[in-house]
XYZ file of C-alpha atoms in Angstrom:
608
model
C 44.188 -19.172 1.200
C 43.756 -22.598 2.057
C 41.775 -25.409 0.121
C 38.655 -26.621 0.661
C 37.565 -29.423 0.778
C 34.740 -32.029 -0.353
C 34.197 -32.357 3.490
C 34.583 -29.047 4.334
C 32.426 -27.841 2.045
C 29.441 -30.320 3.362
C 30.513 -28.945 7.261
C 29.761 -25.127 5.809
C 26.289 -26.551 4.204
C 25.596 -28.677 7.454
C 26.096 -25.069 9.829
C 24.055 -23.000 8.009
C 20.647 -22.031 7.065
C 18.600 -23.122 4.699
C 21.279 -26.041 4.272
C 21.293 -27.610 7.380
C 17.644 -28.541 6.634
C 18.673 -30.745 3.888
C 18.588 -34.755 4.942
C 22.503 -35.487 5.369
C 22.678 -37.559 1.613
C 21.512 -34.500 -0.003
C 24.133 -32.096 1.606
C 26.728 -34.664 0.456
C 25.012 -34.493 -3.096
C 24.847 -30.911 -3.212
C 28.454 -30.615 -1.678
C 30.358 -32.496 -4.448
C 28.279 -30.365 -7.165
C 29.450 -26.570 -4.784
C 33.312 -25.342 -5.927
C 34.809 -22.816 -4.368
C 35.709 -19.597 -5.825
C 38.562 -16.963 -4.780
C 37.934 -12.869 -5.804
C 40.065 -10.371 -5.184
C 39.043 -6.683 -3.810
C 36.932 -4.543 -6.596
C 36.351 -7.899 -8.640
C 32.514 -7.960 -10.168
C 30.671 -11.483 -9.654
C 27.928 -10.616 -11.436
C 26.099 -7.479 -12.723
C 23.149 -6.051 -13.535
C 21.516 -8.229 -16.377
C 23.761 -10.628 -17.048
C 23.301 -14.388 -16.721
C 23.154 -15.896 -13.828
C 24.878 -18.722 -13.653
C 25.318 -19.626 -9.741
C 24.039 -19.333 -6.204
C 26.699 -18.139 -3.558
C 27.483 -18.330 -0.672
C 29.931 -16.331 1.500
C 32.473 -18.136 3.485
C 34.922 -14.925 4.032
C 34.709 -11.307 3.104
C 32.940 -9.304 2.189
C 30.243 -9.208 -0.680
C 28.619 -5.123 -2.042
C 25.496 -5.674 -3.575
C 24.574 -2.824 -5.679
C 21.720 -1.529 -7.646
C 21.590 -0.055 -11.616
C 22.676 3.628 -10.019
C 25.856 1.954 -8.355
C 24.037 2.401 -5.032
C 24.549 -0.080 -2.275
C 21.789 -1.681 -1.152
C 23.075 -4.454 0.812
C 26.483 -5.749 2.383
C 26.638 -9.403 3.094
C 29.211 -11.452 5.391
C 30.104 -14.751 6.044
C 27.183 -17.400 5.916
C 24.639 -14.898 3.633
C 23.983 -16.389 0.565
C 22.643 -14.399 -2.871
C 22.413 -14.712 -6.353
C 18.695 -16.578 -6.199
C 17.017 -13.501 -7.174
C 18.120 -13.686 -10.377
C 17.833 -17.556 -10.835
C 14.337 -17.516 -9.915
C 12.912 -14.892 -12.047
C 14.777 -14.969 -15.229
C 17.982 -16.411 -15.020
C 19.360 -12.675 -15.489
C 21.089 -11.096 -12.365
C 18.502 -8.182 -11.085
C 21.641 -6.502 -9.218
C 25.507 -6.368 -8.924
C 27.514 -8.251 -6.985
C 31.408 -6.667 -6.033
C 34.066 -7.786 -3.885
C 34.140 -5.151 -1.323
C 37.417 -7.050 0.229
C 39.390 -10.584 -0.966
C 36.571 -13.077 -0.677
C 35.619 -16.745 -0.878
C 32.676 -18.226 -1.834
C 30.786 -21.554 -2.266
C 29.278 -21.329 -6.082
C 26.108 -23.535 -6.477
C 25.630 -24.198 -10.037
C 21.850 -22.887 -11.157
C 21.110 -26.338 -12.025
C 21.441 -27.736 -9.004
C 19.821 -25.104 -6.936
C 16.511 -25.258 -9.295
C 16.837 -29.370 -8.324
C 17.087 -28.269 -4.327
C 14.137 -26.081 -4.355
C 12.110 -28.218 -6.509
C 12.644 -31.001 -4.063
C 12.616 -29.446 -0.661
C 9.796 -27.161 0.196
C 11.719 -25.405 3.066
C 14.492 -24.170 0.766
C 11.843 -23.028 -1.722
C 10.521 -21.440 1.190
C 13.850 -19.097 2.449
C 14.424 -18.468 -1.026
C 10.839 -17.352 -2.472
C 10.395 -13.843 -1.525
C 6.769 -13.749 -2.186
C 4.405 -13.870 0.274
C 3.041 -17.587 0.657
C -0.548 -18.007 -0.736
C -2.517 -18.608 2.741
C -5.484 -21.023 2.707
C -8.264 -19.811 4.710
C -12.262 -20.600 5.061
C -14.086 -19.186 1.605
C -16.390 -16.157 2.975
C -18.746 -15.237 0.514
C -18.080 -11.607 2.010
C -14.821 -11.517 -0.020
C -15.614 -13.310 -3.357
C -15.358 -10.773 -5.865
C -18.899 -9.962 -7.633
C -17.387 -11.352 -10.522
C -17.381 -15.050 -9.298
C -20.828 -14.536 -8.035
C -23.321 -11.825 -9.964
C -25.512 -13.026 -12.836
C -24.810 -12.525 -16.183
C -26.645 -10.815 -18.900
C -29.605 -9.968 -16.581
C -32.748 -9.333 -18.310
C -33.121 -5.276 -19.676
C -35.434 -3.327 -21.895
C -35.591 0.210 -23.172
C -36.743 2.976 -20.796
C -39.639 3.514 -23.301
C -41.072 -0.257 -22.860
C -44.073 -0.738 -21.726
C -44.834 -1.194 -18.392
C -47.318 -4.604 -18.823
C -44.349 -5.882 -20.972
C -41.428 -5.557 -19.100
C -43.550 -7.265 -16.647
C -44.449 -10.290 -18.707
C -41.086 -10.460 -19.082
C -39.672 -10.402 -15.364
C -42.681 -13.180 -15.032
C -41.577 -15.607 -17.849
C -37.814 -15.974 -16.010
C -38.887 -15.760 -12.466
C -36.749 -12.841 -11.800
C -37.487 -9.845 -9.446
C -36.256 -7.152 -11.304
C -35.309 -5.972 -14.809
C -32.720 -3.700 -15.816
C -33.758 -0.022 -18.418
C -30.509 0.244 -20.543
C -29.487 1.664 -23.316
C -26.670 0.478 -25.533
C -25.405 -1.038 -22.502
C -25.227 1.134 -20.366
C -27.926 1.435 -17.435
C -30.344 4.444 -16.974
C -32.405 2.668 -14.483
C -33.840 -0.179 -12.323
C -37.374 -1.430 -12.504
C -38.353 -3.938 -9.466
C -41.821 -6.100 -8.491
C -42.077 -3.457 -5.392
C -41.949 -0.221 -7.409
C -44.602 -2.045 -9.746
C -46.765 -2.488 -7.022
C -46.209 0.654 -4.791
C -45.605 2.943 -8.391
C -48.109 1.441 -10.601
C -50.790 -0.730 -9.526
C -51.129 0.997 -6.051
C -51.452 4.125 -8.128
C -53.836 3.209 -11.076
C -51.278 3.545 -13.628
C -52.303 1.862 -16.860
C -50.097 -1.294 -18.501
C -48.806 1.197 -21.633
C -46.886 3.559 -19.285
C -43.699 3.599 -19.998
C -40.790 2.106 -17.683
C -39.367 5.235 -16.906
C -42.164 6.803 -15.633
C -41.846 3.728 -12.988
C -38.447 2.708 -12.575
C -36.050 3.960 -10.422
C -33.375 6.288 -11.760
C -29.658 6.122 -12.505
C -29.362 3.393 -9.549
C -26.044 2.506 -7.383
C -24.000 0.296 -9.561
C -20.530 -1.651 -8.432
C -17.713 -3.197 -10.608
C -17.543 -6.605 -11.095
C -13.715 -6.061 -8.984
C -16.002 -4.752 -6.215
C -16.484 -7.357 -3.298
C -19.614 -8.829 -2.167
C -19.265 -7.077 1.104
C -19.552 -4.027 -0.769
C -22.976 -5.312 -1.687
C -23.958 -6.341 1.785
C -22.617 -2.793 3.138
C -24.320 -0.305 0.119
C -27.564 -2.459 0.619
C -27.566 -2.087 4.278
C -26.999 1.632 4.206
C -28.872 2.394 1.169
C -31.759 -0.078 1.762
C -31.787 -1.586 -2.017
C -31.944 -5.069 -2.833
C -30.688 -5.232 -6.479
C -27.364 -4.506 -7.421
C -26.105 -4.036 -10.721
C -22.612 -4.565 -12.004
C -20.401 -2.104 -14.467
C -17.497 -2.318 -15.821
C -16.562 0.539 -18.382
C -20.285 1.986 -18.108
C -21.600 -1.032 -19.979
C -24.003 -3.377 -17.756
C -22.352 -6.856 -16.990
C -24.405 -8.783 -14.455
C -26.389 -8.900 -11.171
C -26.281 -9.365 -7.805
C -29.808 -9.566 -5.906
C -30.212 -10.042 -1.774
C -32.058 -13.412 -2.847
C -28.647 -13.936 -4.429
C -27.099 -14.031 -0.858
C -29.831 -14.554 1.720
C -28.257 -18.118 1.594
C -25.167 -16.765 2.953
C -24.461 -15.285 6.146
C -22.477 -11.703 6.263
C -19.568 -10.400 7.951
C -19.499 -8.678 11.421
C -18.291 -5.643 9.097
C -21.508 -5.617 7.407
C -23.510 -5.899 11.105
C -21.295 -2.537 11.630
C -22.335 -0.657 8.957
C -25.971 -1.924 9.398
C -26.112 -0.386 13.053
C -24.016 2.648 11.446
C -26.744 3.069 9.142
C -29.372 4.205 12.108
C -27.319 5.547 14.858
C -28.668 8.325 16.041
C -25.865 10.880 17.230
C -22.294 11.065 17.300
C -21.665 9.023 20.432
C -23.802 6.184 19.086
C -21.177 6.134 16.185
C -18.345 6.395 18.414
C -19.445 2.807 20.536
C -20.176 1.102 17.136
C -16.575 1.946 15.418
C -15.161 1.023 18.247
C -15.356 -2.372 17.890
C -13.144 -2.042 14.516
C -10.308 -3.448 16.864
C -12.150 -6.678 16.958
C -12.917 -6.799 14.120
C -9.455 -6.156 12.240
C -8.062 -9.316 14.654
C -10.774 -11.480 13.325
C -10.020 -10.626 10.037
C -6.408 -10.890 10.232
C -7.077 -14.330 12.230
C -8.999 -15.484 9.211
C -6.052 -15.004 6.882
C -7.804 -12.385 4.976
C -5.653 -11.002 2.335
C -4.729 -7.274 3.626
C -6.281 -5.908 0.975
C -9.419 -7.048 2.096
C -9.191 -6.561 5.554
C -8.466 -2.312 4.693
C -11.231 -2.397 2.247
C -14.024 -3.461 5.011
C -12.498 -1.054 7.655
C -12.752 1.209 5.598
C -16.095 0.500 4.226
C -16.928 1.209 8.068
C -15.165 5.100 8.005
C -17.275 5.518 4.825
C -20.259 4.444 6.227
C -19.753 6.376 9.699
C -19.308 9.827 6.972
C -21.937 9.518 5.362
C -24.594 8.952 8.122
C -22.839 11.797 9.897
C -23.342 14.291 6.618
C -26.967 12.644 6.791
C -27.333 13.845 11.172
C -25.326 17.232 9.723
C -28.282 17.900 7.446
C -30.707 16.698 9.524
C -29.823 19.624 11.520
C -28.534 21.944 9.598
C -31.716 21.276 6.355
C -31.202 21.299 2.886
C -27.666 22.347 1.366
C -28.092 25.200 -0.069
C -26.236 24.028 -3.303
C -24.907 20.572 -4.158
C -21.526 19.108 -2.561
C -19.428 16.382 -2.427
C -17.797 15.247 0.695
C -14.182 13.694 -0.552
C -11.561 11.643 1.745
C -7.507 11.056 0.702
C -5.314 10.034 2.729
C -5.912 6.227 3.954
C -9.539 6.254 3.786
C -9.121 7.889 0.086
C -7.269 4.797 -0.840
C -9.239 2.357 1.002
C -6.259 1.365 3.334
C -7.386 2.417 6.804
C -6.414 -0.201 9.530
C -6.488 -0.119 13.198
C -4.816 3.279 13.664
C -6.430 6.021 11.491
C -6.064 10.113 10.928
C -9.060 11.980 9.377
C -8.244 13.516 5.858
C -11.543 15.287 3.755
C -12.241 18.011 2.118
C -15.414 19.982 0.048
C -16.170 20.691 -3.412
C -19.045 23.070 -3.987
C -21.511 23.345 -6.842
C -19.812 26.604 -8.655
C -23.679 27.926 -8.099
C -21.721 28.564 -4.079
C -21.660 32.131 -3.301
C -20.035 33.349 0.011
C -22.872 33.616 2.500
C -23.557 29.736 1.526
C -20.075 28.683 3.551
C -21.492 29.704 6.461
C -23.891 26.364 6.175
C -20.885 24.122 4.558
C -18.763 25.623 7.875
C -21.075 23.935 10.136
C -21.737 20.577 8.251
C -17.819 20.249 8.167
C -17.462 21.045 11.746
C -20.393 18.871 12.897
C -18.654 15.514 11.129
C -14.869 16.192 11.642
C -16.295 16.667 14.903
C -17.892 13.360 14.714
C -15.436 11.697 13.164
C -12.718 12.629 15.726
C -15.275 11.511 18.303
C -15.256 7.857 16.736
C -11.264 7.543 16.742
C -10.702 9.116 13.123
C -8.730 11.683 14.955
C -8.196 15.379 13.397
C -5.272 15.941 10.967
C -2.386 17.197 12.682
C -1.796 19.061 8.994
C -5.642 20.876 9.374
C -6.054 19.124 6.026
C -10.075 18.836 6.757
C -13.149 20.519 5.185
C -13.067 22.456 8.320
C -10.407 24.588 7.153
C -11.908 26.894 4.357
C -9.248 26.080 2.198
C -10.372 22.920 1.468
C -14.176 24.043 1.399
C -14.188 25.319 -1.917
C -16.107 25.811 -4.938
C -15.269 23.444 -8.155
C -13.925 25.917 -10.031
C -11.741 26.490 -7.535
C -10.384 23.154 -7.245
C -9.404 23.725 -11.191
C -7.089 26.562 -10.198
C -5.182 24.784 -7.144
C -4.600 21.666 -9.271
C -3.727 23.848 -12.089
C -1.101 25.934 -10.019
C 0.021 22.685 -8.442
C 1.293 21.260 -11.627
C 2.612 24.412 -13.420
C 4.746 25.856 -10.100
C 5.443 22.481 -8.093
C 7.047 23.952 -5.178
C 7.666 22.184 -1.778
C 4.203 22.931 -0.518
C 2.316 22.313 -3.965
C 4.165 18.777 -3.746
C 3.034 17.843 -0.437
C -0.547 19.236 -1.434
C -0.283 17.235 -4.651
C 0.531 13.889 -3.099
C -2.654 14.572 -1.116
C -5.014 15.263 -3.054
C -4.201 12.996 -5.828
C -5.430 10.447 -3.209
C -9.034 12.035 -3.424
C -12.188 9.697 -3.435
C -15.905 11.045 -3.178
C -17.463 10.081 -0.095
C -20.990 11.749 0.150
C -22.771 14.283 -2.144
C -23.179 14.794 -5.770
C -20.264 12.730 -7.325
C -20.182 14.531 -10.224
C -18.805 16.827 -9.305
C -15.326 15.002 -8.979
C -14.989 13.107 -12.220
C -14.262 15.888 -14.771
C -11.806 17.161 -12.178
C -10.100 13.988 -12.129
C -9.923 13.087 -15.655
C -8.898 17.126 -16.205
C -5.967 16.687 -13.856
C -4.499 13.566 -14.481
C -4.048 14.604 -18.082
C -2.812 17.803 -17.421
C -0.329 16.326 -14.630
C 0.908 13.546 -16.549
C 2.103 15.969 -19.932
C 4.119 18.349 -17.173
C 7.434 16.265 -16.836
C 8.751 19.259 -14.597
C 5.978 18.318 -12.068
C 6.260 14.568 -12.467
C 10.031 15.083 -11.751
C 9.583 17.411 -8.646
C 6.577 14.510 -7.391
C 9.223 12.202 -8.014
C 11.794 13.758 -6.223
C 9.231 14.367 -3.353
C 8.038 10.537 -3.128
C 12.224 9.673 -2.168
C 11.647 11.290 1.038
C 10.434 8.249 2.958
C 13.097 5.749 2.453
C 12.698 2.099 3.823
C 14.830 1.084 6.955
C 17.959 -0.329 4.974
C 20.996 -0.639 7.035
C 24.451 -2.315 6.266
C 25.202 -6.135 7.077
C 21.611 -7.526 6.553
C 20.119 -5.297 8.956
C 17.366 -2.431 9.384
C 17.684 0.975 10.267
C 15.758 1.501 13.605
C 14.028 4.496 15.285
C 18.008 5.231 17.445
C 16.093 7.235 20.856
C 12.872 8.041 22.416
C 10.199 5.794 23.231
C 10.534 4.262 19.783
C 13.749 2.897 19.721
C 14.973 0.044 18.261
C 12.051 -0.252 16.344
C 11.370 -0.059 13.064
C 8.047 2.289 11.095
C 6.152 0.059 9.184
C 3.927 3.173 7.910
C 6.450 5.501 6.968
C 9.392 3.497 5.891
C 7.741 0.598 4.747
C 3.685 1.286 3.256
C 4.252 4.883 2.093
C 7.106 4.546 0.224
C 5.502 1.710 -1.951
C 2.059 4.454 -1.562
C 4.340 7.051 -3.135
C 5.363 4.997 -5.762
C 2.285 3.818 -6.817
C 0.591 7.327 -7.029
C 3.852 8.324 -9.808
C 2.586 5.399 -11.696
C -0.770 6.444 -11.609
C 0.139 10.035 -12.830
C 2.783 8.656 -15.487
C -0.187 6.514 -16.874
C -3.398 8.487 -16.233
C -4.436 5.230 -14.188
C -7.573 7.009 -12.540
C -6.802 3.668 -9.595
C -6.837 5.514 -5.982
C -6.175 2.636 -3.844
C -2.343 1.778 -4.186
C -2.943 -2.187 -4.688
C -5.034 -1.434 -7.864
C -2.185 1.413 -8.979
C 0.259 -1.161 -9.248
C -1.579 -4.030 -10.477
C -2.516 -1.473 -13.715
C 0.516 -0.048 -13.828
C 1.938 -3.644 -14.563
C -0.658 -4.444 -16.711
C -0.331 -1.028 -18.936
C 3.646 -0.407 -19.082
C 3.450 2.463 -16.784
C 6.111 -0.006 -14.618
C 8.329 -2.857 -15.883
C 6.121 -6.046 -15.604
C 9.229 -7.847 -13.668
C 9.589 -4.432 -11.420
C 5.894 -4.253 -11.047
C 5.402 -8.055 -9.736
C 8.429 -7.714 -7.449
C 7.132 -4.731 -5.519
C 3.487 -5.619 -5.542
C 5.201 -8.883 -3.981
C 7.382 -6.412 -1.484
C 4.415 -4.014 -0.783
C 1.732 -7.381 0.135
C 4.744 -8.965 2.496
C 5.154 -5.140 4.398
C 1.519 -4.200 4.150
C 0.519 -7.477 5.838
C 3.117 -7.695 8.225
C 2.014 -4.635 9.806
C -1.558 -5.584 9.996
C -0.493 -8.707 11.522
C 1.592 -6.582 14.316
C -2.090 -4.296 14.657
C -3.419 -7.669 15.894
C -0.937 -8.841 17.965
C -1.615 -5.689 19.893
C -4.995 -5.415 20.013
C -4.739 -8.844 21.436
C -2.354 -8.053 24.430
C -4.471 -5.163 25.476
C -2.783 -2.650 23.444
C -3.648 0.114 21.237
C -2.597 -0.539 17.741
C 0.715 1.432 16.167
C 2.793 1.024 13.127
C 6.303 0.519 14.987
C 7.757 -2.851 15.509
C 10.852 -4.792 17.393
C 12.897 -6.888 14.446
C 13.825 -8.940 17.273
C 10.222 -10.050 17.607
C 10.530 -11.727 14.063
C 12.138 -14.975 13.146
C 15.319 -14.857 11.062
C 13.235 -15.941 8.398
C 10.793 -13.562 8.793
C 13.706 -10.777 8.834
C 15.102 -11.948 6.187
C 12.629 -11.716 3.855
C 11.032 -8.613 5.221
C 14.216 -6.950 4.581
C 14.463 -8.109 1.149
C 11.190 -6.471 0.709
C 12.579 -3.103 1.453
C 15.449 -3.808 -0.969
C 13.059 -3.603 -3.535
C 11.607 -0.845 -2.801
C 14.691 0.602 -2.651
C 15.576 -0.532 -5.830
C 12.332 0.704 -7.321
C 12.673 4.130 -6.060
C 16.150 4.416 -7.670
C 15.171 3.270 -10.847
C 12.335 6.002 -11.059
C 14.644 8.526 -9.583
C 16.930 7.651 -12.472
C 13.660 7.484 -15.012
C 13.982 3.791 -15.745
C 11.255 3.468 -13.404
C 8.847 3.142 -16.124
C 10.429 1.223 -18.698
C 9.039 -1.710 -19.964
């Protein structure tokens, strides 16, 4: 092989990216600190967890990069450089590097690469694979309650007397006061039910709060956003919110608290949700979600945020249909609770949206009852498929007696889920582990939850099998920097940014959450807690929260671009629509959650 040169080696910088950005001094700079390095065929660079000591880049052959399995997740040519994973996290290598044929390279000592990225945002910029933090216009409507609710709001005792609980709402100006005990809130006491309750009904001063107060009242976390407020105000038609976190009261919010403010278009939705009348009403008011996901998205709203308030909207649309369902239908004739998985379970619905529900009876149910619980879940799936939630192409709806069932018989399909995990008990497992109550009594869910987490998480036969069941969506990895597209039909050439790229991160996150007993539904909030409680590396944890935010938004962002042309929203995109930066990186994402599904194929998934 021929040498290289000073010269030459500022020529290779100068003709490719992200060097030929650098102002011609710097190249120079950077050139006489780059050597050049010759490996043979089969040679290691660098592996897995060793230091690492350079940045390379690939003049001629051909570099393998490999994961902790020996699995090859990428193969780079000339021009690719790689290496900065490691030098930007740790300084340890996070994969292998092998010769797959006689190569040279240009080595970049770690020094100077931390110098070039410190001084030239757009090298930091192809090199960071984390999403860049977006500035946008603060909307109160996605400040968490945290930021905004009131702390240590004024409480008493249920058994406090009427005349003074009311002295003391009087002495701080305050509207309301809160009936707890040892924290934790049994009910809600406001100036209206004082005047409707007490004086308008003779009641003397010494009766106590509880004979006044409103009961066990809606209560949010302090996580919760303040459109969560708006939209549970709107549809419940309170104007007090308080805020729990562990079952202990924490703060505050009031409407006073926000009449300042003016609230999303999401929250005019769910207002006009809250009083439609039928089913088509509710089929013209969700469909304006289209609009309103390209607003969001145009607002730089995290995608987090933007799923949550769609599908705030596909809660609110249930519940008034259960309330037109019973309407018609009268009383239940024993307590339910309406439950949704699937997207809407984990508060990720976007502009393209499947219905998934089911039913859990009062065990008080006895056979004739289903006849009633029949028609209620025919009359909203009906509904719902009528507004653009369209039926499951898997039947997995309340309409389907299977999933219309009494709580004890929940118990047993969970319970023969996790002792004989067979194909189908998989697929019904991943499901339903995505369960969140809707409408209805919502006790009847949390025993069930608790129950089955802990029974899931001590079978490692059926963590394995869901394991081995979450590795059947891989992302779109194919050799030489490239994806793996959709080869024929009216797809092709595109890649699935649902299937390949959200759902395998969904999958992922749901192991976590069975590993640790993380009761989390929404896949976000699995990951952030698995981080935070060892149920995932930290480093692992923070690199595919990073991946899953890049994918998750990118698709959203595609949603809009769609709606926008005229189009109706889909998950499938062109790579040749995106920059080679924005390939680049996207792909990266997939490499780690390729890398992330190995290691918890191979167990070391949850290693901290």
């Amino acid at each position: 092989m021929s040498e290289t040169t000073t010269v030459d080696i500022a020529a290779t910088l100068a003709g490719t990216h992200p060097y030929d950005a650098l102002p011609p001094e710097d190249r120079e700079a950077l050139a006489r600190e780059t050597d050049l390095q010759e490996v043979p065929e089969g040679a290691i660079i660098y592996a897995i967890g060793a230091p690492q000591t350079h940045l390379y880049l690939v003049l001629e052959g051909r570099i393998d990069i490999s994961d902790a399995g020996g699995e090859i997740l990428s193969i780079l040519g000339p021009r690719n450089s790689f290496g900065e994973r490691g030098l930007m996290k740790d300084g340890a290598a996070v994969v292998t590097a092998t010769a797959g044929e006689p190569s040279r390279l240009l080595r970049i000592p770690a020094a100077a690469f931390h110098d070039l990225i410190a001084k030239h945002p757009r090298v930091m910029r192809f090199f960071d694979r984390t999403r860049p933090a977006r500035t946008r216009r603060q909307d109160i409507t996605t400040i968490a309650l945290a930021d905004l609710m009131t702390r240590d709001p004024l409480t008493c005792t249920p058994q406090t007397p009427l005349i003074e609980a009311a002295r003391k709402m009087r002495e701080i100006h305050v509207s309301c006061i809160i009936a707890a005990e040892e924290g934790a809130v049994r009910g809600i006491l406001t100036t209206g039910d004082i005047t409707s309750r007490a004086v308008a009904e003779g009641l003397p001063g010494t009766t106590p709060v509880s004979q006044v107060m409103t009961p066990d009242p809606v209560t949010l976390p302090p996580g919760a956003l303040v459109a969560d407020v708006l939209h549970t105000m709107v549809e419940r038609g309170i104007t007090h919110m308080p805020v729990v976190e562990a079952g202990k009261l924490v703060g505050i919010l009031t409407q006073t608290d926000l009449t300042r403010f003016q609230a999303t278009s999401s929250a005019a939705l769910i207002q006009e949700i809250a009083s439609a009348p039928d089913s088509a009403a509710l089929a013209r008011i969700v469909g304006r979600i289209p609009e309103l996901l390209v607003q969001l998205v145009a607002a730089q709203n995290p995608h987090q945020v933007v799923t949550r308030l769609i599908t705030d909207i596909g809660d609110a649309t249930t519940r008034r249909l259960l309330a037109l369902a019973e309407a018609r239908l009268g009383p239940p004739p024993v307590p339910y609770l309406w439950l949704a998985c699937g997207s809407q379970g984990r508060q990720e619905q976007t502009g393209v949206s499947d219905q998934d529900n089911c039913l859990i009876l009062d065990d008080a149910a006895t056979p004739p009852d289903d006849a009633y619980f029949s028609e209620l879940a025919k009359f909203v799936s009906d509904g719902l498929n009528e507004a653009g939630y369209f039926y499951c192409p898997g039947d997995m709806m309340a309409t389907a007696i299977r999933w219309r069932q009494p709580l004890r018989v929940w118990r047993q399909y969970f319970a023969k889920w996790i002792a004989v995990p067979n194909p189908e008990a998989q697929m019904l497992a991943s499901v339903m582990f995505d369960l969140r109550p809707i409408g209805g009594h919502f006790g009847l869910f949390t025993d069930l939850q608790e129950e089955t987490l802990e029974a899931a998480s001590k079978n490692s036969i059926f963590v394995a099998h869901m394991i081995s069941n979450s590795l059947k969506h891989q992302p779109p990895l194919g050799l030489f920097r490239g994806f793996a597209t959709v080869r024929s039909g009216e797809r092709k050439n595109t890649i699935d940014l649902k299937h390949n790229g959200v759902v395998p991160v969904v999958d992922l996150g749901r192991i976590y959450a069975l590993k640790g007993r993380l009761t989390e539904v929404n896949t976000r909030a699995r990951l952030v807690s698995a981080a935070e409680t060892g149920a995932v590396s930290s480093s692992g944890g923070r690199d595919l929260l990073d991946a899953y935010d890049m994918i998750a938004q990118t698709r959203l962002e595609h949603q809009a671009e769609l709606i926008k042309r005229g189009e109706k929203p889909d998950n499938f995109m062109t790579p040749g629509d995106l920059s080679d930066f924005e390939r680049s990186h996207l792909r990266d994402a997939f490499v780690v959650i390729k890398t992330m599904q190995n290691a918890a194929a191979s167990g070391r998934g949850y290693l901290s």
